[in-house]
């Protein structure tokens, strides 16, 4: 799983590529923890290149979101496609998180 | 271990040093012999030329005298007086001459005398004369006369024994003399001088060559003129000797000597005699040859002795060397052997064995030190391993107990409600590990309302199992209060999310069946949509409102859906362990396959359909490792007790 | 038995050529026959027939041809036993002289001994139609070895081996044996004056018998025979070596007992006698010869 992050204005744009499962999810959690340490609590995750997500992946998203929120930040998502979008829908995550089609939509708000 | 280091080292060093020593010794021996041989040659040369010189002096003085006599006889008158006087004079003036004769051709001196040969010789200190010749002494056919006559030149005869005077060995120089007669040069006679060879024999036999060596002299034809064995003198030739002794090499030597060769040759041992070296040299004046015999053993005695001593020293030295090497290698191999024995002991499990003390500060000492370290490390490693293994075993045993507990809290008795005929229910659960995160439950809320649910905790193993237990308990407690399914989930969600540091969540599908009319009210918290199978055979997914899984966030609301079941309709609930079951090619089972499977068995009972699907999953995965818990629950509504 | 004092003169110096006589004397075979034998040595200047004629010996050995010649010149000899059955006379040339056949000897210097040794060569040369330069040769072979003679006479049992012991290898010599060239005249025999025989024929027979025993003993015990002869030679100051005498003894055996014969025979056949006589008449050596029966008194009676 590849994680590429880029400061875009006030937001940290994080692109995740590959599969997020029990093996790779901790990397995502750690990345978010790093952002937290750096004070970048406004994180937007781009899942356009994410092929697969398991419940372990969902857990780490949830855990990271909780930590960021407790420090006044937020975890938002964009670029959901395919199976990942399906999982988000079924699991009800879309009800818990802000999900937009692409990053530009966020910039607007 | 028999052919150990000690042995190999010793043998190797021994072999090398022996080889080197042998080479040195051999070289020394060969060179020394060469030197000795050269020295022998030089000696031979010296002796031979010495002898030859003496010979030449004597012989040339004699031949000069005779040639002078011949010359004088060719001129001047040939009177008896003159002839007689000449003989006496020569003897008086030349002490080395033994006798002198002047032999005339038949009737040449005196027409009435066929034979006339006045002969003067020494006897008893004085000079005596006689006339030789007669029928008993036909000197014309004797070598001293015939040879110069026929060959037309002065010659030295072969040595011979003088029968007349004392048996001394004599050789004669004969010179022909001629006169002109009627225009032709005609032989008048032959004048001779005899010399005794006793002095020569003494000279040669006096030659000192080692202890048993000697010199010998051969005549023109190889006859022995001088030899330590006086019986051989003039009786045998070197060739007859060779024949008698059966030595072709000796004959060959004789031929070379006769040919006038000079050389140094080795003759192999005769029977009883040892090997000898012979140095031979021609004495050209008379075509004689001189030989010096060096007994090989004597000649090389010094060298042999030296070599023997050197060999002895060498062998002793190598022996000492061998001993030292053996000793040294023992200091290496002894500790090694001890360590080997200790290693075997340790290998058999005795880690507390005290290793042998090796105090040397060399490689072997280091080896022993490493051994010690290894032993200590091994010991602590094994201790750790033992502890870890024990801990692991403990955990495993605890896990299997946990599994029992977990399975224990799930209803497993089927048929679950034999006295109720309104529905048929069956459920199965297969955790991926000893304990799992899937759950199911079913119970009567009240007499007419039957609640059944399936859940899937995020994760696997002990954490999921604990969360699963909490969730199941909460669900039952809340559901038994008779709330609507949506409300139940909302309440449970709040409770779970409240103290959820580990961020675990659980997908849930909860349904309540009104057994009187087949109404099914349900709620779905992020769970896979179940399959609704109508009695007639149509299969469809139960729509989901996509509400979030429970435990994630407080304050979530959940909607309650309603379905109306006819008798024979069935609900098939499962967890994603079913649809995400993977085969070895990492293909997923998928919802489509599940749907097909379900649709293929419209008439199956709850238990049957679950078994079918289970079999189908097993076939599909074909032995690949189970990655997630597989849980299935099937509920068939049978209706109230009105006959079908 | 009373011992008769008998003198026997040999035709040459002591050597194994006469082993039979010396051995018989040493072993007492003559004594057993009642003969006290005195052996007189021969030599280069001694002619046994002359000695017999002068009455200085009772018996003598000589070649058959020599005896016939002597007889022709007036010595009335009879043969009481023919010892040597074949001829051992030969001519030897050096291979490097280029001489290969008898013809090559034409005009060459050929060494020969006294008259009795000249019969065969001269007969042969006459037969071959060649003339050679005859040179009287001395007992040593110096002249030949020094190149003064192209060929020499030699006895197969004696001088031939002398040349070998001078260092000449057999393959360096060219040999012509008269026995191979139609001149195979029997050689040594025992003779006495006819009068001597008439006086005491038993004596002659006993002498011959003891001599035959001596020869047979010598052939059976060669080493002992050599010892006896070498001793005699040494006493007579004759140059001797064992190897040479051994050769001689072996060759004497070949000509005294040719082929596989067991016994020594002293017979002389009529044909052989006549052949020799004819040869000598043809060569002009003699003009007449006695009758066989008169001349030969040996053999079995």
CSV table of C-alpha atoms in Angstrom, one decimal, chain B residues 184-419:
chain,number,residue,atom,x,y,z
B,184,UNK,CA,119.6,-54.1,-54.8
B,185,UNK,CA,119.1,-53.5,-51.2
B,186,UNK,CA,119.3,-56.9,-49.5
B,187,UNK,CA,118.9,-57.9,-45.9
B,188,UNK,CA,122.1,-58.9,-44.3
B,189,UNK,CA,120.9,-59.7,-40.9
B,190,UNK,CA,119.2,-58.6,-37.7
B,191,UNK,CA,120.8,-57.0,-34.7
B,192,UNK,CA,119.0,-57.3,-31.3
B,193,UNK,CA,119.2,-56.2,-27.8
B,194,UNK,CA,117.3,-57.8,-24.9
B,195,UNK,CA,116.2,-56.0,-21.9
B,196,UNK,CA,114.8,-57.6,-18.8
B,197,UNK,CA,111.4,-56.4,-17.7
B,198,UNK,CA,111.9,-57.2,-14.1
B,199,UNK,CA,112.4,-53.6,-13.1
B,200,UNK,CA,109.1,-52.7,-15.0
B,201,UNK,CA,107.2,-55.5,-13.2
B,202,UNK,CA,108.6,-54.2,-9.9
B,203,UNK,CA,107.6,-50.7,-10.8
B,204,UNK,CA,104.0,-51.6,-11.7
B,205,UNK,CA,103.5,-54.0,-8.8
B,206,UNK,CA,104.9,-51.3,-6.5
B,207,UNK,CA,102.0,-49.0,-7.4
B,208,UNK,CA,100.0,-48.2,-4.4
B,209,UNK,CA,96.3,-48.1,-5.1
B,210,UNK,CA,94.1,-48.3,-2.1
B,211,UNK,CA,94.7,-51.4,-0.1
B,212,UNK,CA,93.5,-54.0,-2.6
B,213,UNK,CA,93.9,-52.1,-5.8
B,214,UNK,CA,96.8,-52.8,-8.2
B,215,UNK,CA,98.2,-51.9,-11.6
B,216,UNK,CA,98.7,-54.2,-14.5
B,217,UNK,CA,100.4,-54.1,-17.8
B,218,UNK,CA,99.2,-55.7,-21.0
B,219,UNK,CA,101.2,-56.5,-24.1
B,220,UNK,CA,100.1,-55.9,-27.6
B,221,UNK,CA,97.8,-58.8,-27.6
B,222,UNK,CA,96.5,-58.4,-24.1
B,223,UNK,CA,98.9,-60.7,-22.5
B,224,UNK,CA,99.7,-59.8,-18.9
B,225,UNK,CA,103.2,-58.4,-18.5
B,226,UNK,CA,102.7,-57.4,-14.9
B,227,UNK,CA,100.0,-58.5,-12.5
B,228,UNK,CA,99.8,-59.3,-8.8
B,229,UNK,CA,99.1,-62.9,-9.6
B,230,UNK,CA,102.4,-64.0,-11.2
B,231,UNK,CA,100.8,-67.1,-12.6
B,232,UNK,CA,99.0,-65.0,-15.1
B,233,UNK,CA,102.1,-63.4,-16.5
B,234,UNK,CA,102.5,-64.3,-20.1
B,235,UNK,CA,100.3,-67.4,-19.6
B,236,UNK,CA,97.1,-65.6,-19.9
B,237,UNK,CA,95.8,-62.8,-21.9
B,238,UNK,CA,93.0,-60.5,-20.6
B,239,UNK,CA,90.8,-62.3,-23.1
B,240,UNK,CA,91.6,-65.8,-21.8
B,241,UNK,CA,90.9,-64.5,-18.3
B,242,UNK,CA,87.6,-63.1,-19.5
B,243,UNK,CA,86.8,-66.5,-21.0
B,244,UNK,CA,87.8,-68.3,-17.9
B,245,UNK,CA,85.8,-66.1,-15.6
B,246,UNK,CA,82.9,-65.8,-17.9
B,247,UNK,CA,83.0,-62.0,-18.2
B,248,UNK,CA,82.2,-60.5,-21.6
B,249,UNK,CA,82.8,-57.0,-20.1
B,250,UNK,CA,86.4,-57.9,-19.4
B,251,UNK,CA,86.9,-59.0,-23.0
B,252,UNK,CA,85.4,-55.8,-24.1
B,253,UNK,CA,87.8,-53.8,-21.9
B,254,UNK,CA,90.7,-55.8,-23.3
B,255,UNK,CA,89.7,-55.0,-26.9
B,256,UNK,CA,89.5,-51.3,-26.0
B,257,UNK,CA,92.9,-51.4,-24.3
B,258,UNK,CA,94.4,-53.2,-27.3
B,259,UNK,CA,92.9,-50.6,-29.6
B,260,UNK,CA,94.8,-47.9,-27.7
B,261,UNK,CA,91.8,-46.3,-26.0
B,262,UNK,CA,92.0,-44.4,-22.8
B,263,UNK,CA,89.2,-44.5,-20.3
B,264,UNK,CA,87.7,-45.2,-17.0
B,265,UNK,CA,85.2,-48.0,-16.7
B,266,UNK,CA,83.3,-49.9,-14.1
B,267,UNK,CA,83.3,-53.7,-14.1
B,268,UNK,CA,80.5,-55.4,-12.3
B,269,UNK,CA,81.4,-57.9,-9.6
B,270,UNK,CA,83.0,-61.1,-10.7
B,271,UNK,CA,82.0,-64.2,-8.8
B,272,UNK,CA,83.6,-63.7,-5.4
B,273,UNK,CA,85.3,-60.5,-6.4
B,274,UNK,CA,83.8,-57.1,-5.9
B,275,UNK,CA,83.0,-54.4,-8.4
B,276,UNK,CA,86.0,-52.5,-9.6
B,277,UNK,CA,86.8,-49.4,-11.5
B,278,UNK,CA,89.5,-49.8,-14.1
B,279,UNK,CA,91.5,-46.8,-15.4
B,280,UNK,CA,93.2,-47.7,-18.7
B,281,UNK,CA,95.7,-45.9,-20.8
B,282,UNK,CA,97.8,-46.9,-23.8
B,283,UNK,CA,101.6,-46.9,-23.7
B,284,UNK,CA,102.0,-46.2,-27.3
B,285,UNK,CA,105.6,-47.1,-27.7
B,286,UNK,CA,105.1,-50.8,-27.7
B,287,UNK,CA,101.4,-50.8,-28.2
B,288,UNK,CA,101.2,-52.0,-24.6
B,289,UNK,CA,98.6,-50.7,-22.2
B,290,UNK,CA,98.4,-49.9,-18.6
B,291,UNK,CA,95.5,-50.5,-16.3
B,292,UNK,CA,94.8,-49.4,-12.8
B,293,UNK,CA,92.3,-51.4,-10.8
B,294,UNK,CA,90.4,-49.6,-8.0
B,295,UNK,CA,88.2,-51.7,-5.9
B,296,UNK,CA,84.9,-50.0,-5.9
B,297,UNK,CA,84.1,-50.6,-2.3
B,298,UNK,CA,87.5,-49.3,-1.1
B,299,UNK,CA,87.4,-46.3,-3.4
B,300,UNK,CA,84.1,-45.3,-2.1
B,301,UNK,CA,84.7,-46.4,1.4
B,302,UNK,CA,85.1,-42.9,2.7
B,303,UNK,CA,82.1,-41.7,0.9
B,304,UNK,CA,80.1,-44.7,2.0
B,305,UNK,CA,81.1,-44.2,5.5
B,306,UNK,CA,80.3,-40.5,5.3
B,307,UNK,CA,76.9,-41.3,3.8
B,308,UNK,CA,76.2,-43.9,6.4
B,309,UNK,CA,77.0,-41.4,9.2
B,310,UNK,CA,74.9,-38.8,7.5
B,311,UNK,CA,72.1,-41.2,7.0
B,312,UNK,CA,72.3,-42.1,10.7
B,313,UNK,CA,72.3,-38.5,11.7
B,314,UNK,CA,69.5,-37.8,9.3
B,315,UNK,CA,67.4,-40.7,10.6
B,316,UNK,CA,68.0,-39.7,14.2
B,317,UNK,CA,67.2,-36.1,13.4
B,318,UNK,CA,64.0,-37.0,11.6
B,319,UNK,CA,63.2,-39.3,14.5
B,320,UNK,CA,63.6,-36.4,16.9
B,321,UNK,CA,61.6,-34.2,14.6
B,322,UNK,CA,58.8,-36.7,14.4
B,323,UNK,CA,58.8,-36.9,18.2
B,324,UNK,CA,58.6,-33.2,18.5
B,325,UNK,CA,55.8,-32.9,15.9
B,326,UNK,CA,53.9,-35.6,17.6
B,327,UNK,CA,54.2,-33.8,20.9
B,328,UNK,CA,53.2,-30.5,19.5
B,329,UNK,CA,50.2,-31.8,17.6
B,330,UNK,CA,49.1,-33.6,20.8
B,331,UNK,CA,48.9,-30.2,22.5
B,332,UNK,CA,46.5,-29.3,19.7
B,333,UNK,CA,44.5,-32.4,19.4
B,334,UNK,CA,44.2,-33.2,23.1
B,335,UNK,CA,42.1,-30.2,23.8
B,336,UNK,CA,40.2,-30.8,20.6
B,337,UNK,CA,39.4,-34.3,21.5
B,338,UNK,CA,38.2,-33.1,25.0
B,339,UNK,CA,36.1,-30.5,23.4
B,340,UNK,CA,34.7,-33.0,21.0
B,341,UNK,CA,33.7,-35.3,23.8
B,342,UNK,CA,32.2,-32.3,25.7
B,343,UNK,CA,30.3,-31.3,22.5
B,344,UNK,CA,28.7,-34.7,22.2
B,345,UNK,CA,27.7,-34.6,25.9
B,346,UNK,CA,26.1,-31.2,25.4
B,347,UNK,CA,24.4,-32.3,22.2
B,348,UNK,CA,22.8,-35.1,24.2
B,349,UNK,CA,21.2,-32.5,26.4
B,350,UNK,CA,23.7,-32.0,29.2
B,351,UNK,CA,24.0,-28.2,29.0
B,352,UNK,CA,25.4,-28.0,32.5
B,353,UNK,CA,28.5,-29.9,31.6
B,354,UNK,CA,31.7,-28.2,32.7
B,355,UNK,CA,33.8,-27.7,29.6
B,356,UNK,CA,37.5,-28.7,29.8
B,357,UNK,CA,40.0,-26.1,30.8
B,358,UNK,CA,42.0,-24.9,27.9
B,359,UNK,CA,44.5,-22.3,29.0
B,360,UNK,CA,46.6,-21.9,25.8
B,361,UNK,CA,46.4,-18.5,24.2
B,362,UNK,CA,46.1,-19.8,20.7
B,363,UNK,CA,43.4,-20.8,18.3
B,364,UNK,CA,42.5,-23.8,20.3
B,365,UNK,CA,42.1,-21.7,23.4
B,366,UNK,CA,39.9,-19.4,21.4
B,367,UNK,CA,37.9,-22.3,20.2
B,368,UNK,CA,37.4,-23.5,23.8
B,369,UNK,CA,36.3,-20.0,24.8
B,370,UNK,CA,33.8,-19.9,21.9
B,371,UNK,CA,32.5,-23.3,23.0
B,372,UNK,CA,31.9,-21.9,26.5
B,373,UNK,CA,30.1,-18.9,25.1
B,374,UNK,CA,28.0,-21.1,22.9
B,375,UNK,CA,27.1,-23.4,25.7
B,376,UNK,CA,25.9,-20.4,27.8
B,377,UNK,CA,23.9,-18.9,25.0
B,378,UNK,CA,22.4,-22.3,24.1
B,379,UNK,CA,21.4,-22.7,27.7
B,380,UNK,CA,19.7,-19.3,28.0
B,381,UNK,CA,18.1,-19.7,24.6
B,382,UNK,CA,16.7,-23.1,25.5
B,383,UNK,CA,15.5,-21.6,28.8
B,384,UNK,CA,13.7,-18.8,26.9
B,385,UNK,CA,12.4,-21.3,24.4
B,386,UNK,CA,11.1,-23.5,27.1
B,387,UNK,CA,9.4,-20.6,28.8
B,388,UNK,CA,8.0,-19.3,25.6
B,389,UNK,CA,6.7,-22.7,24.7
B,390,UNK,CA,5.2,-23.1,28.1
B,391,UNK,CA,3.5,-19.7,27.7
B,392,UNK,CA,2.4,-20.6,24.2
B,393,UNK,CA,0.9,-23.9,25.5
B,394,UNK,CA,-0.7,-22.0,28.3
B,395,UNK,CA,-2.3,-19.5,25.9
B,396,UNK,CA,-3.4,-22.3,23.6
B,397,UNK,CA,-5.0,-24.2,26.3
B,398,UNK,CA,-6.7,-21.0,27.5
B,399,UNK,CA,-7.8,-20.3,24.0
B,400,UNK,CA,-9.4,-23.6,23.6
B,401,UNK,CA,-11.2,-23.0,26.8
B,402,UNK,CA,-12.2,-19.6,25.5
B,403,UNK,CA,-13.6,-21.3,22.4
B,404,UNK,CA,-15.6,-23.6,24.5
B,405,UNK,CA,-17.0,-20.7,26.4
B,406,UNK,CA,-17.7,-18.7,23.3
B,407,UNK,CA,-19.4,-21.6,21.6
B,408,UNK,CA,-21.2,-22.2,24.8
B,409,UNK,CA,-22.9,-18.9,24.7
B,410,UNK,CA,-24.3,-19.4,21.3
B,411,UNK,CA,-27.5,-21.5,20.9
B,412,UNK,CA,-26.5,-24.7,19.3
B,413,UNK,CA,-29.3,-27.1,20.0
B,414,UNK,CA,-31.2,-27.9,16.9
B,415,UNK,CA,-34.0,-28.1,16.3
B,416,UNK,CA,-34.1,-25.2,18.7
B,417,UNK,CA,-37.8,-25.0,19.4
B,418,UNK,CA,-39.3,-28.3,18.6
B,419,UNK,CA,-42.7,-27.4,20.1
